PDB file of C-alpha atoms and ligand atoms in Angstrom:
ATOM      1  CA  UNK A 816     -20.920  -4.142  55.889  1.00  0.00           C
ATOM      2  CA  UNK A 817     -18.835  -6.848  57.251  1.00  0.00           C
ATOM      3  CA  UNK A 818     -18.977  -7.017  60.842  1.00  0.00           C
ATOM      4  CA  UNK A 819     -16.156  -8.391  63.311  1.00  0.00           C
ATOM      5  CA  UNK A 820     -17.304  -9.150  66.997  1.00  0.00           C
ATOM      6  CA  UNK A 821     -14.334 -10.155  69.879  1.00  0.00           C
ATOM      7  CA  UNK A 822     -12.967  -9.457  73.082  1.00  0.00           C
ATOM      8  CA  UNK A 823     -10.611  -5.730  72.312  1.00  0.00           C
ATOM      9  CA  UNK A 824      -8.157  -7.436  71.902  1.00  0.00           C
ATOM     10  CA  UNK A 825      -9.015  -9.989  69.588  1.00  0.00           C
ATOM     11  CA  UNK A 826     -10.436  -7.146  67.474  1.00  0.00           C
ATOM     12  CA  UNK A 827      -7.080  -4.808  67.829  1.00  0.00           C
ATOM     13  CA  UNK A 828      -5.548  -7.556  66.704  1.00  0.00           C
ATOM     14  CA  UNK A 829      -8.096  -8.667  63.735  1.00  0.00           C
ATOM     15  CA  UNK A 830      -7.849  -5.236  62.666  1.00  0.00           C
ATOM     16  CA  UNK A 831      -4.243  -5.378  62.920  1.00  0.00           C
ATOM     17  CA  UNK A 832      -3.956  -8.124  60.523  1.00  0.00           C
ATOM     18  CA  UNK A 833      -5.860  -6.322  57.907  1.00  0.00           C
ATOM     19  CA  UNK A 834      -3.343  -3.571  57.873  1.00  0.00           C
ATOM     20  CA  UNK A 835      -0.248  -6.074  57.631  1.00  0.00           C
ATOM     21  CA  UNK A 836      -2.484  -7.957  54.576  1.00  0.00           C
ATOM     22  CA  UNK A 837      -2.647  -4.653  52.717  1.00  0.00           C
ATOM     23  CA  UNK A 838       0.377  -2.728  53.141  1.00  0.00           C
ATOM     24  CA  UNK A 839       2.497  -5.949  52.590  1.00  0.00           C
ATOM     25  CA  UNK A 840       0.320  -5.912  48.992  1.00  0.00           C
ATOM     26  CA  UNK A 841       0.334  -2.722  48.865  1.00  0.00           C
ATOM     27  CA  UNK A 842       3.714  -0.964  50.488  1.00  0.00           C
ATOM     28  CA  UNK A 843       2.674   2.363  49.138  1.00  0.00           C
ATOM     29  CA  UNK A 844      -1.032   2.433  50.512  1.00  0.00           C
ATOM     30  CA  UNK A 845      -2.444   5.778  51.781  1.00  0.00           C
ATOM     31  CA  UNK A 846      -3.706   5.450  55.338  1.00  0.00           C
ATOM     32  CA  UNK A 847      -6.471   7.577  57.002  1.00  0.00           C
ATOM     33  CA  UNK A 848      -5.537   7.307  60.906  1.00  0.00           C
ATOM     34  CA  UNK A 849      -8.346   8.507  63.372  1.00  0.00           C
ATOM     35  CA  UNK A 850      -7.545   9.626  67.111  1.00  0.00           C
ATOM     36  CA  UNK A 851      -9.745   9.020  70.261  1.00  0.00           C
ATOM     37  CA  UNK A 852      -9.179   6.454  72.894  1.00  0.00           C
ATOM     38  CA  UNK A 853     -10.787   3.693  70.795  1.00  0.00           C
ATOM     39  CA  UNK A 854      -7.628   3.444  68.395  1.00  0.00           C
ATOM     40  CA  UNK A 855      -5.112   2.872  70.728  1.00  0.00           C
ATOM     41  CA  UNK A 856      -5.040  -0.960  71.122  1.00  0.00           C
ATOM     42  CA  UNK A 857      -4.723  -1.243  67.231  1.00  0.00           C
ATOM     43  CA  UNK A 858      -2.019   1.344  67.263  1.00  0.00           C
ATOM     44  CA  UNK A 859      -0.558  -0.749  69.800  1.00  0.00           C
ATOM     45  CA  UNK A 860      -0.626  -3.798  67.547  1.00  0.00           C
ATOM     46  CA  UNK A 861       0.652  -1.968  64.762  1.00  0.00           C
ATOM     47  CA  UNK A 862       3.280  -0.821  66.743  1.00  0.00           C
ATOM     48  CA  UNK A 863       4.653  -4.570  67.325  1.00  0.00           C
ATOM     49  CA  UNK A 864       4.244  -5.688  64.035  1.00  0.00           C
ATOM     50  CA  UNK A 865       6.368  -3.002  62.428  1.00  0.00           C
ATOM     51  CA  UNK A 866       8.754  -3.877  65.344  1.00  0.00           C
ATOM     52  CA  UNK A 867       8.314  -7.714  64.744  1.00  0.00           C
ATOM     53  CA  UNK A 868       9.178  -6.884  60.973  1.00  0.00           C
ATOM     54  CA  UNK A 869       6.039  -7.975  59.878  1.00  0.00           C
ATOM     55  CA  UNK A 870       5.015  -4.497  58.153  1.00  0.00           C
ATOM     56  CA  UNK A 871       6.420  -1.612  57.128  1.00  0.00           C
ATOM     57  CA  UNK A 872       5.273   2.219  56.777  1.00  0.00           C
ATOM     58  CA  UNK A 873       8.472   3.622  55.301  1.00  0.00           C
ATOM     59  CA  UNK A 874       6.164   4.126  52.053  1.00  0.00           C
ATOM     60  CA  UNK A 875       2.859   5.040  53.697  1.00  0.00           C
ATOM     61  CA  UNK A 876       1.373   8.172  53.224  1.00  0.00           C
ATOM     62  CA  UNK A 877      -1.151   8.985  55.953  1.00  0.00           C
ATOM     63  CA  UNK A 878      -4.248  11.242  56.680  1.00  0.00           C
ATOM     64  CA  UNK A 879      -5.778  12.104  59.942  1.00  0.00           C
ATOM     65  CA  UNK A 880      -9.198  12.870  59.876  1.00  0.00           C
ATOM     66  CA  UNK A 881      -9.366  16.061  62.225  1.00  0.00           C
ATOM     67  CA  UNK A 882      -7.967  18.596  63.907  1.00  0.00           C
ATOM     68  CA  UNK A 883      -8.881  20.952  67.219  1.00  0.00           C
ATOM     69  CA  UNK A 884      -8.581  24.947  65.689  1.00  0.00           C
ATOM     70  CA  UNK A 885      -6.438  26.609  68.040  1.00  0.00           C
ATOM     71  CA  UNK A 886      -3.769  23.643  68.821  1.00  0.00           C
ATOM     72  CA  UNK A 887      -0.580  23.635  67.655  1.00  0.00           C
ATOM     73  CA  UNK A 888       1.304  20.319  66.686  1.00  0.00           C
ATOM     74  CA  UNK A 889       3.332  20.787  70.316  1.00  0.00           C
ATOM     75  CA  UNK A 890      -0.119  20.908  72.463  1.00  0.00           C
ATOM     76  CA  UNK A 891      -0.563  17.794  74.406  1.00  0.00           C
ATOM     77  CA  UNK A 892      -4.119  17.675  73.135  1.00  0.00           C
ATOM     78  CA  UNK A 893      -3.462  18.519  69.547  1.00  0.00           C
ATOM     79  CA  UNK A 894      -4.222  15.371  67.013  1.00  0.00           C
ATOM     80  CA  UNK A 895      -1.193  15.827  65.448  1.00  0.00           C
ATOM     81  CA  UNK A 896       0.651  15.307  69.010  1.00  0.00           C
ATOM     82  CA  UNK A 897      -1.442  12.478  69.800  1.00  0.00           C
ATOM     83  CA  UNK A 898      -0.690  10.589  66.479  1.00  0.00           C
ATOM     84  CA  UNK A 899       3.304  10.929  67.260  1.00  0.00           C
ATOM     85  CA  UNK A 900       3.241   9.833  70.628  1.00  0.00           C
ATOM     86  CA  UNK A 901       1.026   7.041  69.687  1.00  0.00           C
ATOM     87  CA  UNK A 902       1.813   5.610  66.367  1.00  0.00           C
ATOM     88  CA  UNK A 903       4.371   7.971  64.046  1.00  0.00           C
ATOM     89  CA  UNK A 904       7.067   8.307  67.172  1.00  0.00           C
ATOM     90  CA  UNK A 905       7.233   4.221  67.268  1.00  0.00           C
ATOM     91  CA  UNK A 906       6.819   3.390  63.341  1.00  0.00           C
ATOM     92  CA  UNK A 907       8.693   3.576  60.348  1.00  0.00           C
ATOM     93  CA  UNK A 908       6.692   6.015  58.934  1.00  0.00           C
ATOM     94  CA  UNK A 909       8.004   8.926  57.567  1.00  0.00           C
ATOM     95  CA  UNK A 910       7.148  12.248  59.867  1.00  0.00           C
ATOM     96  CA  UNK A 911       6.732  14.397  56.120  1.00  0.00           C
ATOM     97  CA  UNK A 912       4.517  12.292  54.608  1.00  0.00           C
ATOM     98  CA  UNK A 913       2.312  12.158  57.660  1.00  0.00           C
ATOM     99  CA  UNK A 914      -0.842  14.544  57.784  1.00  0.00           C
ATOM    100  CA  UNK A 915      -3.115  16.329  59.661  1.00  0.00           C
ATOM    101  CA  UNK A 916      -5.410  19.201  59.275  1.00  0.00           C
ATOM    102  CA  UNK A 917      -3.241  22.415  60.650  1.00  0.00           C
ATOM    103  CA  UNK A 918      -5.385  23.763  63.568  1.00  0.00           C
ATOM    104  CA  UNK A 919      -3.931  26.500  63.405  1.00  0.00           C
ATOM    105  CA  UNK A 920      -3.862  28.144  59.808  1.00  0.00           C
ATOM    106  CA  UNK A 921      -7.556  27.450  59.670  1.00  0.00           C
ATOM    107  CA  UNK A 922      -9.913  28.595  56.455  1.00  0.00           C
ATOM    108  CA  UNK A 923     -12.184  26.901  54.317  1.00  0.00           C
ATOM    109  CA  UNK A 924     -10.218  27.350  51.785  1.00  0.00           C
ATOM    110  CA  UNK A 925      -7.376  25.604  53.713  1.00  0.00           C
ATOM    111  CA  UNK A 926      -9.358  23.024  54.516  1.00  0.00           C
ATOM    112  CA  UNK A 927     -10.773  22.230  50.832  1.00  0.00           C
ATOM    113  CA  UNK A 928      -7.235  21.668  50.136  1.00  0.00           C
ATOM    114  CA  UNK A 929      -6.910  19.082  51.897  1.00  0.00           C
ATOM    115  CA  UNK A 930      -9.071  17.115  50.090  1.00  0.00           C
ATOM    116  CA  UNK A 931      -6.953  18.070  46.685  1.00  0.00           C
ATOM    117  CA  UNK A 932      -4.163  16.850  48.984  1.00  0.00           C
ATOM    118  CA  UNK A 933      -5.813  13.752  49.737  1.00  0.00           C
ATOM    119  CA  UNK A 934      -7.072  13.350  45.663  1.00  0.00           C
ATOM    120  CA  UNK A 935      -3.097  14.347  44.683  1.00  0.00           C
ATOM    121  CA  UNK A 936      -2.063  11.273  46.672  1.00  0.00           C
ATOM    122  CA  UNK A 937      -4.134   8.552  45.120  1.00  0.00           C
ATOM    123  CA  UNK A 938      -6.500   8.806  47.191  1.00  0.00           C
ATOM    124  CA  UNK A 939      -7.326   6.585  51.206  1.00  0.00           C
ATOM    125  CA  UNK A 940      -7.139   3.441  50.697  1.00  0.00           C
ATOM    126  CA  UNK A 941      -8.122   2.653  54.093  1.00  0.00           C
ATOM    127  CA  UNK A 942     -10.120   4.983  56.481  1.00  0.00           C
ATOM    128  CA  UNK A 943      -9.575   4.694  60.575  1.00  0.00           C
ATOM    129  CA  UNK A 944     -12.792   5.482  62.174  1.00  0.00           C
ATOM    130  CA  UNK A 945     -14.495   5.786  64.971  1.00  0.00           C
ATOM    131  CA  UNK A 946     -17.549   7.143  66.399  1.00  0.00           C
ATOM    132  CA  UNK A 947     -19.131   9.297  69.250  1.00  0.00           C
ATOM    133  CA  UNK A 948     -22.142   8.588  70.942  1.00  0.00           C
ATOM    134  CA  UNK A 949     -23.971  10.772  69.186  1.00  0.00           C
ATOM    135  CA  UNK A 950     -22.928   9.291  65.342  1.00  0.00           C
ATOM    136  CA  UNK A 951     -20.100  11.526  64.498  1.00  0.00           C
ATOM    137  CA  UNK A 952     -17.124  10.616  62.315  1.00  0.00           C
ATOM    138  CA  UNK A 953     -14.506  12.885  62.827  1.00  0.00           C
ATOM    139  CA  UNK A 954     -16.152  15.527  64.081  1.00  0.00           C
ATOM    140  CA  UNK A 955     -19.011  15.412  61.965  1.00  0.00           C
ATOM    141  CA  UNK A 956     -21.854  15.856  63.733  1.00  0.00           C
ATOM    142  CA  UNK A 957     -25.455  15.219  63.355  1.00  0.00           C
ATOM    143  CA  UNK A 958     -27.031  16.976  60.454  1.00  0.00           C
ATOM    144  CA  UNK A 959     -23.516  17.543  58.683  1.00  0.00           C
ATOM    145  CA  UNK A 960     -24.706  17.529  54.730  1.00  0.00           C
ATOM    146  CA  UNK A 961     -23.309  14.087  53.125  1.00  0.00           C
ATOM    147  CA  UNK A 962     -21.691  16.060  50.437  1.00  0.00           C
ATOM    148  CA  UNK A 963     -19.467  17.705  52.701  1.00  0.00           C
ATOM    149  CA  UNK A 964     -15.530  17.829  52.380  1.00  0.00           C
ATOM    150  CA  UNK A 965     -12.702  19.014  54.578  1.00  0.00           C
ATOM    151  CA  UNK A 966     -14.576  21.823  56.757  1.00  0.00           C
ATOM    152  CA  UNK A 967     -14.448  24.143  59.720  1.00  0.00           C
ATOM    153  CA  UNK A 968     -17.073  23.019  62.446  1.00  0.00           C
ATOM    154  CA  UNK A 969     -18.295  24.326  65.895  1.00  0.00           C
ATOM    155  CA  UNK A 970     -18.082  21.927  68.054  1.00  0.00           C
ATOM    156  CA  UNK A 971     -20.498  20.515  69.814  1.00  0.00           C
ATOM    157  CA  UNK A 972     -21.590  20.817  73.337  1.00  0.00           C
ATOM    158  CA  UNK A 973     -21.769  17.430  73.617  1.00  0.00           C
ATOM    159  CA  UNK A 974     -18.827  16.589  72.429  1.00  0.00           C
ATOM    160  CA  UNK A 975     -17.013  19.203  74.230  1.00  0.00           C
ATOM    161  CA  UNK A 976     -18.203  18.188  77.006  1.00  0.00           C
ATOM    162  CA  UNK A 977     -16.843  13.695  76.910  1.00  0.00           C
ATOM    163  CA  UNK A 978     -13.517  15.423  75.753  1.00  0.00           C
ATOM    164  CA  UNK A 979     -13.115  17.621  78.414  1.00  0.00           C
ATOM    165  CA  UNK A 980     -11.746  14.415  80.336  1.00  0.00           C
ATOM    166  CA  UNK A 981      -9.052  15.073  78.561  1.00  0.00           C
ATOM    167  CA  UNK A 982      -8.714  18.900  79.710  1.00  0.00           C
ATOM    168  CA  UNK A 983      -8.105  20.264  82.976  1.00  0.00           C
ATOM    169  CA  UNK A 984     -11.616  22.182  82.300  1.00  0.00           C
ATOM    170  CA  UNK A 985     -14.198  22.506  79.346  1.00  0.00           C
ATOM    171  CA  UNK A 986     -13.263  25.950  79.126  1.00  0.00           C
ATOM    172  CA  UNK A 987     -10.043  24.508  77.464  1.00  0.00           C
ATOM    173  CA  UNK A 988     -11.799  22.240  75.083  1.00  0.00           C
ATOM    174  CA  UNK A 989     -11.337  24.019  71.765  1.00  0.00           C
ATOM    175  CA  UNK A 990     -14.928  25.200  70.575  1.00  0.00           C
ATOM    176  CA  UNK A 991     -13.797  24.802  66.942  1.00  0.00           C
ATOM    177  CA  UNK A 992     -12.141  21.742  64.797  1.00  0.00           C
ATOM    178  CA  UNK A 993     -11.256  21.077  61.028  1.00  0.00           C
ATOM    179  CA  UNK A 994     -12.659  17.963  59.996  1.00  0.00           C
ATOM    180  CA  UNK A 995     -12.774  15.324  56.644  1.00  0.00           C
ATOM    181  CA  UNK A 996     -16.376  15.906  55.428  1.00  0.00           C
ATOM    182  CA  UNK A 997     -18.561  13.115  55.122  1.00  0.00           C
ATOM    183  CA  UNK A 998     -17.494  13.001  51.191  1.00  0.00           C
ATOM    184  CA  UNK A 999     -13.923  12.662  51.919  1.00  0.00           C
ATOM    185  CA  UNK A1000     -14.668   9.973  54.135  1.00  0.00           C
ATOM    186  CA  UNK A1001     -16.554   7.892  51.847  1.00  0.00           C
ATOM    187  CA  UNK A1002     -14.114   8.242  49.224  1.00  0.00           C
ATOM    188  CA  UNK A1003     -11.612   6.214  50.468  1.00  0.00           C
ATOM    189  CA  UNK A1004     -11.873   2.714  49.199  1.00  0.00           C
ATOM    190  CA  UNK A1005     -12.506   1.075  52.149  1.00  0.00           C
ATOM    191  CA  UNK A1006     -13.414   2.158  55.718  1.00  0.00           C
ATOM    192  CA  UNK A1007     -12.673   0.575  59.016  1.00  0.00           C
ATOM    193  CA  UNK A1008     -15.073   1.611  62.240  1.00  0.00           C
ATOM    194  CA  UNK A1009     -13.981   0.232  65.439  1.00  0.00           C
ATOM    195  CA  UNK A1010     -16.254   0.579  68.652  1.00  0.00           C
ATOM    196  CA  UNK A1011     -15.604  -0.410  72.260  1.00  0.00           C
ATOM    197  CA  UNK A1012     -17.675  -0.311  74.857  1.00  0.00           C
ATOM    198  CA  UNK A1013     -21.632  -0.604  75.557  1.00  0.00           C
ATOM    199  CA  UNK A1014     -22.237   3.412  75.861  1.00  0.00           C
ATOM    200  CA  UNK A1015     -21.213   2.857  72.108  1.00  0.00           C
ATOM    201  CA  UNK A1016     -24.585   0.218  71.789  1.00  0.00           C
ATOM    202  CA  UNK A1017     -27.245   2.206  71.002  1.00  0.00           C
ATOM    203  CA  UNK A1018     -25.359   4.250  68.101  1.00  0.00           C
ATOM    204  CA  UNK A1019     -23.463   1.181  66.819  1.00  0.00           C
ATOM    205  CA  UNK A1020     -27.378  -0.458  66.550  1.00  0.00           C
ATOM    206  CA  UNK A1021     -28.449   2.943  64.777  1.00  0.00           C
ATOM    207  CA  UNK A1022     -25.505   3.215  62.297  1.00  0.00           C
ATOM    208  CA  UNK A1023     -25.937  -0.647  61.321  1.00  0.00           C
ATOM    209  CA  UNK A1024     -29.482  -0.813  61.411  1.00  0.00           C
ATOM    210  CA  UNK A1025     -31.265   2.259  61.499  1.00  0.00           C
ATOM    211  CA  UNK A1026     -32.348   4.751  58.579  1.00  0.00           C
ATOM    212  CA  UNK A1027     -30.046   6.333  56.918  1.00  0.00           C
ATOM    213  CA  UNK A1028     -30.273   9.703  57.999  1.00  0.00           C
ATOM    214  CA  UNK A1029     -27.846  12.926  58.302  1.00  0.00           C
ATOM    215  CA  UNK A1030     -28.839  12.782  61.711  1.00  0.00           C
ATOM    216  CA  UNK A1031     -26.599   9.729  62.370  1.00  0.00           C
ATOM    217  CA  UNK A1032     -23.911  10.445  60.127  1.00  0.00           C
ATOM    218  CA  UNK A1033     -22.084   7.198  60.746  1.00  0.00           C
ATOM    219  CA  UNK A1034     -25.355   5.921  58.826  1.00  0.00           C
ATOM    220  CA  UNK A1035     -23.998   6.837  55.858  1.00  0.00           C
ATOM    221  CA  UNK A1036     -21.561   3.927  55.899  1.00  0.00           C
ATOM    222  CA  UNK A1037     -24.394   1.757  54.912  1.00  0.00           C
ATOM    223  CA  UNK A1038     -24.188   3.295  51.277  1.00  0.00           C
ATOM    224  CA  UNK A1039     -20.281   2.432  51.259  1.00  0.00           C
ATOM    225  CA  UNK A1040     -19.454  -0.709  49.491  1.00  0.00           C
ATOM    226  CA  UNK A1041     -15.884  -1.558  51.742  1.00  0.00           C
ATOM    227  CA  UNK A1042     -16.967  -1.497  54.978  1.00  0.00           C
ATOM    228  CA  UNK A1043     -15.864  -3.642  57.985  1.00  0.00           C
ATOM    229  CA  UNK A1044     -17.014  -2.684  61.789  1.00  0.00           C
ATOM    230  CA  UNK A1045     -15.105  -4.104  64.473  1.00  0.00           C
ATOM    231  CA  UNK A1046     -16.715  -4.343  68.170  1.00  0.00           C
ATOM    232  CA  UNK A1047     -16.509  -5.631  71.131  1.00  0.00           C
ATOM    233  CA  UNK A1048     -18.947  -7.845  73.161  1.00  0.00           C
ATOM    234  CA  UNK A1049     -20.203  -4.831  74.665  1.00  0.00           C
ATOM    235  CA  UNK A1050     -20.561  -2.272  71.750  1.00  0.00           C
ATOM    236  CA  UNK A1051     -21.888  -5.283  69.752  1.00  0.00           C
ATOM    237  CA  UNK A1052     -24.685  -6.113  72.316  1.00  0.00           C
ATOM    238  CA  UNK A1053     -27.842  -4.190  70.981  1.00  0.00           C
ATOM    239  CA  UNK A1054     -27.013  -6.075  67.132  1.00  0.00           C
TER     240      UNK A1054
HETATM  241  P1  LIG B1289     -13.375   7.720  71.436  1.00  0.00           P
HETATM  242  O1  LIG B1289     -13.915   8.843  70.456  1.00  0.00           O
HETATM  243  O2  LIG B1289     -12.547   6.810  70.619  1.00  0.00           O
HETATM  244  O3  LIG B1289     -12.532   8.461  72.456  1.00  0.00           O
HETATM  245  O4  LIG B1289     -14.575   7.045  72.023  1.00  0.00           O
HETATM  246  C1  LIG B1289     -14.477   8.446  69.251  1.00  0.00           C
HETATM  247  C2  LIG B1289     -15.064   9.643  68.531  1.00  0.00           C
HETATM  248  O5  LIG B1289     -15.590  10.538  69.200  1.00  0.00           O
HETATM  249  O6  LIG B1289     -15.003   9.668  67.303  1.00  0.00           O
END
């Protein structure tokens, strides 16, 4: 694991630079994006460089990792909403090569294919993630088998409850999302966790340190040969 410690915005844009080193190598790369409030200074600095000319997405193909069940593309909660008004809307990218689970034709089935999908593209070559207090990637939570793909989950309390911020109640927080499984992440070739924040310490000092365990599925990055981890001063300060 190669870890990168600044200020957030030294990070956004360390990250940032990654992404302009590949997809100028690598125009056609496949892109796993990953939504939450921790992504939105590198989407930010993504956003500049494709308007600075620097990179391009007009031959990107892009994954998101999750999806709520019950949200169509048009809620202003929905993942696929979030990655338009936050990246897609402001990029070159283009909209039909951009993917996220459907939350709203939902089945296993449906969700394995995503993985084919994923497979019939080449396969990520870089993975967006980041990661709830409790370990999760996507919205894998604790105990999620490491062999998992694309899946249905139930949500967690938890994690029903630190989105509801985002809700005008919890009773609106979706109890159900489709998620990458812990296999689909840690297929891509490489994988890039960003943290912010010291409620993220104790976890980010679990996933780099600790055992690894199903119970901290973020631990499972240890076994992955491409990883970098990008924190701030705060989320770094239990390292
Ligand atoms: P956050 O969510 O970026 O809003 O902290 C991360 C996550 O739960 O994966």
């Amino acid at each position: 694991m190669k870890i990168v410690v600044g200020t957030r915005e030294e990070i956004a844009k360390k990250a940032a630079a990654r992404y302009e080193k590949l997809l100028n190598e690598r125009p056609n790369a496949v892109l796993g994006f990953a939504t939450g409030s921790t992504p939105l200074d590198l989407y930010g600095e993504l956003i500049n460089l494709n308007k600075a000319g620097r990179l391009s997405f007009a031959e990107v193909t892009s994954f998101n990792l999750d999806e709520y069940v019950g949200l169509d593309g048009t809620h202003d909660q929905s993942y696929r909403y979030f990655m338009n008004e936050n990246l897609f809307n402001h990029v070159d990218i283009r909209k039909e090569c951009t993917f996220v689970p459907s939350g709203l034709d939902v089945s296993d089935e449906k969700a394995a294919q995503y993985d084919e999908a994923i497979k019939a593209a080449g396969g990520i070559d870089v993975q967006l993630l980041g990661i709830g207090n409790n370990g999760h990637i996507g919205f894998n939570e604790p105990n999620t088998p490491f062999g998992s793909i694309t899946h249905v989950v139930e949500l967690t309390q938890n994690t029903r409850e630190v989105n509801s911020r985002f809700f005008a109640s919890i009773d609106e927080v979706p109890t159900h999302a489709v998620t990458m499984g812990i296999k689909t992440v840690m297929n891509a070739k490489s994988i890039i966790l960003v943290a912010l924040g010291k409620a993220k310490a104790p976890i980010i000092r679990e996933t780099v340190l600790g055992e690894v365990t199903p119970k901290v599925p973020a631990s499972v990055l240890q076994l992955h040969p491409e990883v970098e981890i990008y924190l701030d001063y705060e989320a770094a300060s239990l390292l």
